[in-house]
Amino acid sequence: MILETPFLFRDAAGEWHELDPGTGVCLAPVLALYGQSVAAVDVRDRGALVIDFHDGAGLWIGPDPQFESWHLTGHGVASLMVGPGGEDGWDR
């Protein structure tokens, strides 16, 4: 997964953090996700990516009006991305 715009991170205790890729040390809270199992992945509305983890943590990455906001790829997963302004048709 590649995140290219600001996003929200919910830690396992339920506290939300607003984070921005490229801010270095400020992204430290997300390191808690390393090794965690994904419970659910959903794409909502115009391309908001929502990922929930088994420990209660989560990510919310909304569409950006000017830039690609996220790109998801992996073993057994078709490559997905949301472009500038979001995308229609996610409610398949």
PDB file of N, CA and C in Angstrom:
ATOM      1  N   MET A   1       0.852  -1.164   0.000  1.00  0.00           N
ATOM      2  CA  MET A   1       0.000   0.000   0.000  1.00  0.00           C
ATOM      3  C   MET A   1       0.900   1.229   0.000  1.00  0.00           C
ATOM      4  N   ILE A   2       0.532   2.171  -0.835  1.00  0.00           N
ATOM      5  CA  ILE A   2       1.238   3.449  -0.911  1.00  0.00           C
ATOM      6  C   ILE A   2       0.237   4.552  -0.595  1.00  0.00           C
ATOM      7  N   LEU A   3       0.542   5.360   0.404  1.00  0.00           N
ATOM      8  CA  LEU A   3      -0.298   6.504   0.775  1.00  0.00           C
ATOM      9  C   LEU A   3       0.418   7.765   0.322  1.00  0.00           C
ATOM     10  N   GLU A   4      -0.288   8.616  -0.416  1.00  0.00           N
ATOM     11  CA  GLU A   4       0.349   9.797  -0.980  1.00  0.00           C
ATOM     12  C   GLU A   4      -0.219  11.116  -0.470  1.00  0.00           C
ATOM     13  N   THR A   5      -1.287  11.060   0.329  1.00  0.00           N
ATOM     14  CA  THR A   5      -1.917  12.275   0.846  1.00  0.00           C
ATOM     15  C   THR A   5      -2.230  12.072   2.334  1.00  0.00           C
ATOM     16  N   PRO A   6      -2.594  13.125   3.062  1.00  0.00           N
ATOM     17  CA  PRO A   6      -2.923  12.980   4.491  1.00  0.00           C
ATOM     18  C   PRO A   6      -3.988  11.909   4.721  1.00  0.00           C
ATOM     19  N   PHE A   7      -3.895  11.249   5.879  1.00  0.00           N
ATOM     20  CA  PHE A   7      -4.811  10.164   6.211  1.00  0.00           C
ATOM     21  C   PHE A   7      -5.050  10.134   7.709  1.00  0.00           C
ATOM     22  N   LEU A   8      -6.051   9.360   8.116  1.00  0.00           N
ATOM     23  CA  LEU A   8      -6.370   9.187   9.530  1.00  0.00           C
ATOM     24  C   LEU A   8      -5.966   7.790   9.971  1.00  0.00           C
ATOM     25  N   PHE A   9      -5.362   7.710  11.135  1.00  0.00           N
ATOM     26  CA  PHE A   9      -4.965   6.439  11.734  1.00  0.00           C
ATOM     27  C   PHE A   9      -5.657   6.313  13.088  1.00  0.00           C
ATOM     28  N   ARG A  10      -6.357   5.210  13.296  1.00  0.00           N
ATOM     29  CA  ARG A  10      -6.978   4.910  14.592  1.00  0.00           C
ATOM     30  C   ARG A  10      -6.112   3.858  15.266  1.00  0.00           C
ATOM     31  N   ASP A  11      -5.557   4.190  16.435  1.00  0.00           N
ATOM     32  CA  ASP A  11      -4.722   3.208  17.128  1.00  0.00           C
ATOM     33  C   ASP A  11      -5.603   2.158  17.809  1.00  0.00           C
ATOM     34  N   ALA A  12      -4.982   1.124  18.354  1.00  0.00           N
ATOM     35  CA  ALA A  12      -5.720   0.010  18.957  1.00  0.00           C
ATOM     36  C   ALA A  12      -6.579   0.452  20.139  1.00  0.00           C
ATOM     37  N   ALA A  13      -6.245   1.592  20.762  1.00  0.00           N
ATOM     38  CA  ALA A  13      -7.025   2.119  21.880  1.00  0.00           C
ATOM     39  C   ALA A  13      -8.221   2.950  21.397  1.00  0.00           C
ATOM     40  N   GLY A  14      -8.336   3.173  20.085  1.00  0.00           N
ATOM     41  CA  GLY A  14      -9.455   3.918  19.534  1.00  0.00           C
ATOM     42  C   GLY A  14      -9.192   5.400  19.321  1.00  0.00           C
ATOM     43  N   GLU A  15      -7.977   5.865  19.581  1.00  0.00           N
ATOM     44  CA  GLU A  15      -7.645   7.280  19.410  1.00  0.00           C
ATOM     45  C   GLU A  15      -7.245   7.543  17.959  1.00  0.00           C
ATOM     46  N   TRP A  16      -7.805   8.627  17.378  1.00  0.00           N
ATOM     47  CA  TRP A  16      -7.517   8.982  15.992  1.00  0.00           C
ATOM     48  C   TRP A  16      -6.332   9.930  15.908  1.00  0.00           C
ATOM     49  N   HIS A  17      -5.502   9.744  14.876  1.00  0.00           N
ATOM     50  CA  HIS A  17      -4.334  10.586  14.611  1.00  0.00           C
ATOM     51  C   HIS A  17      -4.410  11.030  13.151  1.00  0.00           C
ATOM     52  N   GLU A  18      -4.263  12.323  12.903  1.00  0.00           N
ATOM     53  CA  GLU A  18      -4.203  12.831  11.535  1.00  0.00           C
ATOM     54  C   GLU A  18      -2.742  12.879  11.122  1.00  0.00           C
ATOM     55  N   LEU A  19      -2.390  12.145  10.076  1.00  0.00           N
ATOM     56  CA  LEU A  19      -0.999  12.011   9.668  1.00  0.00           C
ATOM     57  C   LEU A  19      -0.828  12.397   8.208  1.00  0.00           C
ATOM     58  N   ASP A  20       0.413  12.737   7.858  1.00  0.00           N
ATOM     59  CA  ASP A  20       0.720  13.161   6.496  1.00  0.00           C
ATOM     60  C   ASP A  20       1.982  12.441   6.026  1.00  0.00           C
ATOM     61  N   PRO A  21       1.913  11.696   4.909  1.00  0.00           N
ATOM     62  CA  PRO A  21       3.118  11.046   4.398  1.00  0.00           C
ATOM     63  C   PRO A  21       4.212  12.096   4.174  1.00  0.00           C
ATOM     64  N   GLY A  22       5.429  11.704   4.378  1.00  0.00           N
ATOM     65  CA  GLY A  22       6.537  12.623   4.168  1.00  0.00           C
ATOM     66  C   GLY A  22       6.885  13.448   5.384  1.00  0.00           C
ATOM     67  N   THR A  23       6.239  13.183   6.529  1.00  0.00           N
ATOM     68  CA  THR A  23       6.546  13.955   7.733  1.00  0.00           C
ATOM     69  C   THR A  23       7.496  13.201   8.657  1.00  0.00           C
ATOM     70  N   GLY A  24       8.074  12.105   8.191  1.00  0.00           N
ATOM     71  CA  GLY A  24       9.108  11.390   8.928  1.00  0.00           C
ATOM     72  C   GLY A  24       8.668  10.857  10.268  1.00  0.00           C
ATOM     73  N   VAL A  25       9.306  11.336  11.317  1.00  0.00           N
ATOM     74  CA  VAL A  25       9.097  10.836  12.675  1.00  0.00           C
ATOM     75  C   VAL A  25       7.637  10.963  13.114  1.00  0.00           C
ATOM     76  N   CYS A  26       6.920  11.912  12.570  1.00  0.00           N
ATOM     77  CA  CYS A  26       5.508  12.098  12.940  1.00  0.00           C
ATOM     78  C   CYS A  26       4.652  10.891  12.573  1.00  0.00           C
ATOM     79  N   LEU A  27       5.152  10.034  11.690  1.00  0.00           N
ATOM     80  CA  LEU A  27       4.409   8.842  11.273  1.00  0.00           C
ATOM     81  C   LEU A  27       4.625   7.662  12.218  1.00  0.00           C
ATOM     82  N   ALA A  28       5.372   7.850  13.280  1.00  0.00           N
ATOM     83  CA  ALA A  28       5.692   6.765  14.215  1.00  0.00           C
ATOM     84  C   ALA A  28       4.480   5.976  14.710  1.00  0.00           C
ATOM     85  N   PRO A  29       3.320   6.600  14.973  1.00  0.00           N
ATOM     86  CA  PRO A  29       2.185   5.804  15.454  1.00  0.00           C
ATOM     87  C   PRO A  29       1.782   4.674  14.509  1.00  0.00           C
ATOM     88  N   VAL A  30       1.993   4.848  13.219  1.00  0.00           N
ATOM     89  CA  VAL A  30       1.611   3.839  12.241  1.00  0.00           C
ATOM     90  C   VAL A  30       2.500   2.595  12.332  1.00  0.00           C
ATOM     91  N   LEU A  31       3.676   2.721  12.914  1.00  0.00           N
ATOM     92  CA  LEU A  31       4.574   1.566  13.039  1.00  0.00           C
ATOM     93  C   LEU A  31       3.943   0.436  13.839  1.00  0.00           C
ATOM     94  N   ALA A  32       2.964   0.747  14.664  1.00  0.00           N
ATOM     95  CA  ALA A  32       2.272  -0.281  15.442  1.00  0.00           C
ATOM     96  C   ALA A  32       1.519  -1.258  14.534  1.00  0.00           C
ATOM     97  N   LEU A  33       1.275  -0.869  13.281  1.00  0.00           N
ATOM     98  CA  LEU A  33       0.570  -1.755  12.354  1.00  0.00           C
ATOM     99  C   LEU A  33       1.468  -2.855  11.788  1.00  0.00           C
ATOM    100  N   TYR A  34       2.763  -2.681  11.904  1.00  0.00           N
ATOM    101  CA  TYR A  34       3.682  -3.680  11.344  1.00  0.00           C
ATOM    102  C   TYR A  34       3.408  -5.054  11.960  1.00  0.00           C
ATOM    103  N   GLY A  35       3.144  -6.010  11.106  1.00  0.00           N
ATOM    104  CA  GLY A  35       2.884  -7.370  11.558  1.00  0.00           C
ATOM    105  C   GLY A  35       1.442  -7.644  11.956  1.00  0.00           C
ATOM    106  N   GLN A  36       0.587  -6.616  11.957  1.00  0.00           N
ATOM    107  CA  GLN A  36      -0.821  -6.804  12.334  1.00  0.00           C
ATOM    108  C   GLN A  36      -1.597  -7.445  11.178  1.00  0.00           C
ATOM    109  N   SER A  37      -2.601  -8.227  11.509  1.00  0.00           N
ATOM    110  CA  SER A  37      -3.456  -8.854  10.505  1.00  0.00           C
ATOM    111  C   SER A  37      -4.607  -7.927  10.143  1.00  0.00           C
ATOM    112  N   VAL A  38      -4.913  -7.875   8.856  1.00  0.00           N
ATOM    113  CA  VAL A  38      -6.012  -7.059   8.362  1.00  0.00           C
ATOM    114  C   VAL A  38      -7.324  -7.808   8.558  1.00  0.00           C
ATOM    115  N   ALA A  39      -8.305  -7.149   9.151  1.00  0.00           N
ATOM    116  CA  ALA A  39      -9.629  -7.749   9.366  1.00  0.00           C
ATOM    117  C   ALA A  39     -10.573  -7.435   8.208  1.00  0.00           C
ATOM    118  N   ALA A  40     -10.484  -6.220   7.647  1.00  0.00           N
ATOM    119  CA  ALA A  40     -11.385  -5.827   6.561  1.00  0.00           C
ATOM    120  C   ALA A  40     -10.780  -4.685   5.756  1.00  0.00           C
ATOM    121  N   VAL A  41     -11.083  -4.681   4.460  1.00  0.00           N
ATOM    122  CA  VAL A  41     -10.703  -3.596   3.556  1.00  0.00           C
ATOM    123  C   VAL A  41     -11.957  -3.209   2.787  1.00  0.00           C
ATOM    124  N   ASP A  42     -12.212  -1.903   2.727  1.00  0.00           N
ATOM    125  CA  ASP A  42     -13.404  -1.434   2.029  1.00  0.00           C
ATOM    126  C   ASP A  42     -13.061  -0.140   1.307  1.00  0.00           C
ATOM    127  N   VAL A  43     -13.657   0.066   0.144  1.00  0.00           N
ATOM    128  CA  VAL A  43     -13.542   1.332  -0.569  1.00  0.00           C
ATOM    129  C   VAL A  43     -14.943   1.927  -0.603  1.00  0.00           C
ATOM    130  N   ARG A  44     -15.058   3.142  -0.091  1.00  0.00           N
ATOM    131  CA  ARG A  44     -16.370   3.784   0.061  1.00  0.00           C
ATOM    132  C   ARG A  44     -16.457   5.075  -0.744  1.00  0.00           C
ATOM    133  N   ASP A  45     -17.685   5.533  -0.891  1.00  0.00           N
ATOM    134  CA  ASP A  45     -17.987   6.822  -1.503  1.00  0.00           C
ATOM    135  C   ASP A  45     -17.193   7.023  -2.795  1.00  0.00           C
ATOM    136  N   ARG A  46     -16.435   8.086  -2.891  1.00  0.00           N
ATOM    137  CA  ARG A  46     -15.676   8.410  -4.110  1.00  0.00           C
ATOM    138  C   ARG A  46     -14.265   7.857  -4.071  1.00  0.00           C
ATOM    139  N   GLY A  47     -14.010   6.897  -3.208  1.00  0.00           N
ATOM    140  CA  GLY A  47     -12.700   6.274  -3.175  1.00  0.00           C
ATOM    141  C   GLY A  47     -11.999   6.359  -1.834  1.00  0.00           C
ATOM    142  N   ALA A  48     -12.748   6.492  -0.759  1.00  0.00           N
ATOM    143  CA  ALA A  48     -12.147   6.480   0.580  1.00  0.00           C
ATOM    144  C   ALA A  48     -11.779   5.033   0.922  1.00  0.00           C
ATOM    145  N   LEU A  49     -10.514   4.800   1.181  1.00  0.00           N
ATOM    146  CA  LEU A  49     -10.024   3.471   1.545  1.00  0.00           C
ATOM    147  C   LEU A  49     -10.090   3.324   3.058  1.00  0.00           C
ATOM    148  N   VAL A  50     -10.767   2.280   3.533  1.00  0.00           N
ATOM    149  CA  VAL A  50     -10.915   2.020   4.963  1.00  0.00           C
ATOM    150  C   VAL A  50     -10.333   0.634   5.234  1.00  0.00           C
ATOM    151  N   ILE A  51      -9.352   0.577   6.128  1.00  0.00           N
ATOM    152  CA  ILE A  51      -8.718  -0.692   6.491  1.00  0.00           C
ATOM    153  C   ILE A  51      -8.838  -0.868   7.994  1.00  0.00           C
ATOM    154  N   ASP A  52      -9.402  -1.976   8.415  1.00  0.00           N
ATOM    155  CA  ASP A  52      -9.516  -2.311   9.834  1.00  0.00           C
ATOM    156  C   ASP A  52      -8.591  -3.481  10.137  1.00  0.00           C
ATOM    157  N   PHE A  53      -7.942  -3.419  11.302  1.00  0.00           N
ATOM    158  CA  PHE A  53      -7.018  -4.456  11.737  1.00  0.00           C
ATOM    159  C   PHE A  53      -7.620  -5.219  12.910  1.00  0.00           C
ATOM    160  N   HIS A  54      -7.168  -6.447  13.109  1.00  0.00           N
ATOM    161  CA  HIS A  54      -7.725  -7.295  14.156  1.00  0.00           C
ATOM    162  C   HIS A  54      -7.533  -6.730  15.560  1.00  0.00           C
ATOM    163  N   ASP A  55      -6.516  -5.904  15.769  1.00  0.00           N
ATOM    164  CA  ASP A  55      -6.287  -5.355  17.108  1.00  0.00           C
ATOM    165  C   ASP A  55      -7.127  -4.113  17.400  1.00  0.00           C
ATOM    166  N   GLY A  56      -7.991  -3.707  16.451  1.00  0.00           N
ATOM    167  CA  GLY A  56      -8.840  -2.531  16.636  1.00  0.00           C
ATOM    168  C   GLY A  56      -8.329  -1.285  15.945  1.00  0.00           C
ATOM    169  N   ALA A  57      -7.097  -1.313  15.445  1.00  0.00           N
ATOM    170  CA  ALA A  57      -6.541  -0.169  14.727  1.00  0.00           C
ATOM    171  C   ALA A  57      -7.193  -0.062  13.356  1.00  0.00           C
ATOM    172  N   GLY A  58      -7.025   1.103  12.724  1.00  0.00           N
ATOM    173  CA  GLY A  58      -7.583   1.281  11.398  1.00  0.00           C
ATOM    174  C   GLY A  58      -6.988   2.460  10.667  1.00  0.00           C
ATOM    175  N   LEU A  59      -7.214   2.486   9.357  1.00  0.00           N
ATOM    176  CA  LEU A  59      -6.771   3.581   8.505  1.00  0.00           C
ATOM    177  C   LEU A  59      -7.961   4.077   7.697  1.00  0.00           C
ATOM    178  N   TRP A  60      -8.024   5.384   7.452  1.00  0.00           N
ATOM    179  CA  TRP A  60      -9.001   5.987   6.561  1.00  0.00           C
ATOM    180  C   TRP A  60      -8.245   6.958   5.681  1.00  0.00           C
ATOM    181  N   ILE A  61      -8.263   6.696   4.367  1.00  0.00           N
ATOM    182  CA  ILE A  61      -7.567   7.532   3.403  1.00  0.00           C
ATOM    183  C   ILE A  61      -8.593   8.004   2.391  1.00  0.00           C
ATOM    184  N   GLY A  62      -8.952   9.263   2.456  1.00  0.00           N
ATOM    185  CA  GLY A  62      -9.966   9.811   1.556  1.00  0.00           C
ATOM    186  C   GLY A  62      -9.364  10.302   0.258  1.00  0.00           C
ATOM    187  N   PRO A  63     -10.208  10.531  -0.755  1.00  0.00           N
ATOM    188  CA  PRO A  63      -9.712  11.061  -2.020  1.00  0.00           C
ATOM    189  C   PRO A  63      -9.221  12.494  -1.855  1.00  0.00           C
ATOM    190  N   ASP A  64      -8.216  12.844  -2.627  1.00  0.00           N
ATOM    191  CA  ASP A  64      -7.648  14.190  -2.615  1.00  0.00           C
ATOM    192  C   ASP A  64      -8.117  14.921  -3.870  1.00  0.00           C
ATOM    193  N   PRO A  65      -8.440  16.206  -3.782  1.00  0.00           N
ATOM    194  CA  PRO A  65      -8.934  16.909  -4.965  1.00  0.00           C
ATOM    195  C   PRO A  65      -7.891  17.069  -6.074  1.00  0.00           C
ATOM    196  N   GLN A  66      -6.588  17.017  -5.733  1.00  0.00           N
ATOM    197  CA  GLN A  66      -5.552  17.291  -6.731  1.00  0.00           C
ATOM    198  C   GLN A  66      -4.613  16.123  -7.028  1.00  0.00           C
ATOM    199  N   PHE A  67      -4.508  15.153  -6.132  1.00  0.00           N
ATOM    200  CA  PHE A  67      -3.486  14.117  -6.287  1.00  0.00           C
ATOM    201  C   PHE A  67      -4.074  12.720  -6.106  1.00  0.00           C
ATOM    202  N   GLU A  68      -3.336  11.712  -6.610  1.00  0.00           N
ATOM    203  CA  GLU A  68      -3.674  10.332  -6.276  1.00  0.00           C
ATOM    204  C   GLU A  68      -3.477  10.201  -4.777  1.00  0.00           C
ATOM    205  N   SER A  69      -4.440   9.609  -4.073  1.00  0.00           N
ATOM    206  CA  SER A  69      -4.299   9.549  -2.617  1.00  0.00           C
ATOM    207  C   SER A  69      -3.789   8.201  -2.123  1.00  0.00           C
ATOM    208  N   TRP A  70      -4.084   7.124  -2.830  1.00  0.00           N
ATOM    209  CA  TRP A  70      -3.593   5.825  -2.391  1.00  0.00           C
ATOM    210  C   TRP A  70      -3.523   4.845  -3.552  1.00  0.00           C
ATOM    211  N   HIS A  71      -2.700   3.829  -3.348  1.00  0.00           N
ATOM    212  CA  HIS A  71      -2.521   2.745  -4.317  1.00  0.00           C
ATOM    213  C   HIS A  71      -2.363   1.470  -3.504  1.00  0.00           C
ATOM    214  N   LEU A  72      -3.205   0.491  -3.778  1.00  0.00           N
ATOM    215  CA  LEU A  72      -3.199  -0.769  -3.031  1.00  0.00           C
ATOM    216  C   LEU A  72      -2.847  -1.906  -3.980  1.00  0.00           C
ATOM    217  N   THR A  73      -1.854  -2.688  -3.612  1.00  0.00           N
ATOM    218  CA  THR A  73      -1.450  -3.844  -4.397  1.00  0.00           C
ATOM    219  C   THR A  73      -0.889  -4.893  -3.447  1.00  0.00           C
ATOM    220  N   GLY A  74      -0.867  -6.104  -3.879  1.00  0.00           N
ATOM    221  CA  GLY A  74      -0.311  -7.156  -3.032  1.00  0.00           C
ATOM    222  C   GLY A  74      -0.563  -8.526  -3.613  1.00  0.00           C
ATOM    223  N   HIS A  75      -0.024  -9.515  -2.968  1.00  0.00           N
ATOM    224  CA  HIS A  75      -0.183 -10.900  -3.408  1.00  0.00           C
ATOM    225  C   HIS A  75      -1.654 -11.299  -3.325  1.00  0.00           C
ATOM    226  N   GLY A  76      -2.224 -11.688  -4.453  1.00  0.00           N
ATOM    227  CA  GLY A  76      -3.614 -12.101  -4.479  1.00  0.00           C
ATOM    228  C   GLY A  76      -4.609 -10.967  -4.482  1.00  0.00           C
ATOM    229  N   VAL A  77      -4.138  -9.722  -4.649  1.00  0.00           N
ATOM    230  CA  VAL A  77      -5.013  -8.543  -4.650  1.00  0.00           C
ATOM    231  C   VAL A  77      -4.842  -7.822  -5.975  1.00  0.00           C
ATOM    232  N   ALA A  78      -5.938  -7.573  -6.667  1.00  0.00           N
ATOM    233  CA  ALA A  78      -5.859  -6.779  -7.892  1.00  0.00           C
ATOM    234  C   ALA A  78      -5.436  -5.358  -7.527  1.00  0.00           C
ATOM    235  N   SER A  79      -4.558  -4.770  -8.326  1.00  0.00           N
ATOM    236  CA  SER A  79      -4.075  -3.422  -8.069  1.00  0.00           C
ATOM    237  C   SER A  79      -5.225  -2.420  -8.155  1.00  0.00           C
ATOM    238  N   LEU A  80      -5.346  -1.569  -7.126  1.00  0.00           N
ATOM    239  CA  LEU A  80      -6.379  -0.534  -7.059  1.00  0.00           C
ATOM    240  C   LEU A  80      -5.737   0.796  -6.716  1.00  0.00           C
ATOM    241  N   MET A  81      -6.324   1.875  -7.216  1.00  0.00           N
ATOM    242  CA  MET A  81      -5.870   3.207  -6.831  1.00  0.00           C
ATOM    243  C   MET A  81      -7.022   4.180  -6.991  1.00  0.00           C
ATOM    244  N   VAL A  82      -6.915   5.319  -6.321  1.00  0.00           N
ATOM    245  CA  VAL A  82      -7.901   6.384  -6.506  1.00  0.00           C
ATOM    246  C   VAL A  82      -7.150   7.622  -6.987  1.00  0.00           C
ATOM    247  N   GLY A  83      -7.643   8.172  -8.086  1.00  0.00           N
ATOM    248  CA  GLY A  83      -7.004   9.326  -8.687  1.00  0.00           C
ATOM    249  C   GLY A  83      -7.490  10.632  -8.101  1.00  0.00           C
ATOM    250  N   PRO A  84      -6.971  11.740  -8.628  1.00  0.00           N
ATOM    251  CA  PRO A  84      -7.369  13.058  -8.155  1.00  0.00           C
ATOM    252  C   PRO A  84      -8.880  13.249  -8.221  1.00  0.00           C
ATOM    253  N   GLY A  85      -9.448  13.774  -7.145  1.00  0.00           N
ATOM    254  CA  GLY A  85     -10.874  14.046  -7.097  1.00  0.00           C
ATOM    255  C   GLY A  85     -11.736  12.857  -6.744  1.00  0.00           C
ATOM    256  N   GLY A  86     -11.147  11.676  -6.634  1.00  0.00           N
ATOM    257  CA  GLY A  86     -11.914  10.487  -6.299  1.00  0.00           C
ATOM    258  C   GLY A  86     -12.435   9.780  -7.534  1.00  0.00           C
ATOM    259  N   GLU A  87     -13.108   8.681  -7.324  1.00  0.00           N
ATOM    260  CA  GLU A  87     -13.602   7.837  -8.403  1.00  0.00           C
ATOM    261  C   GLU A  87     -15.039   7.432  -8.093  1.00  0.00           C
ATOM    262  N   ASP A  88     -15.847   7.301  -9.112  1.00  0.00           N
ATOM    263  CA  ASP A  88     -17.206   6.789  -8.965  1.00  0.00           C
ATOM    264  C   ASP A  88     -17.200   5.275  -9.153  1.00  0.00           C
ATOM    265  N   GLY A  89     -18.272   4.616  -8.716  1.00  0.00           N
ATOM    266  CA  GLY A  89     -18.450   3.206  -9.007  1.00  0.00           C
ATOM    267  C   GLY A  89     -17.825   2.230  -8.025  1.00  0.00           C
ATOM    268  N   TRP A  90     -17.561   2.647  -6.790  1.00  0.00           N
ATOM    269  CA  TRP A  90     -16.961   1.756  -5.815  1.00  0.00           C
ATOM    270  C   TRP A  90     -17.998   0.868  -5.142  1.00  0.00           C
ATOM    271  N   ASP A  91     -19.263   1.137  -5.329  1.00  0.00           N
ATOM    272  CA  ASP A  91     -20.305   0.367  -4.662  1.00  0.00           C
ATOM    273  C   ASP A  91     -20.712  -0.854  -5.497  1.00  0.00           C
ATOM    274  N   ARG A  92     -19.736  -1.690  -5.802  1.00  0.00           N
ATOM    275  CA  ARG A  92     -19.960  -2.890  -6.603  1.00  0.00           C
ATOM    276  C   ARG A  92     -20.594  -3.971  -5.794  1.00  0.00           C
TER     277      ARG A  92
END
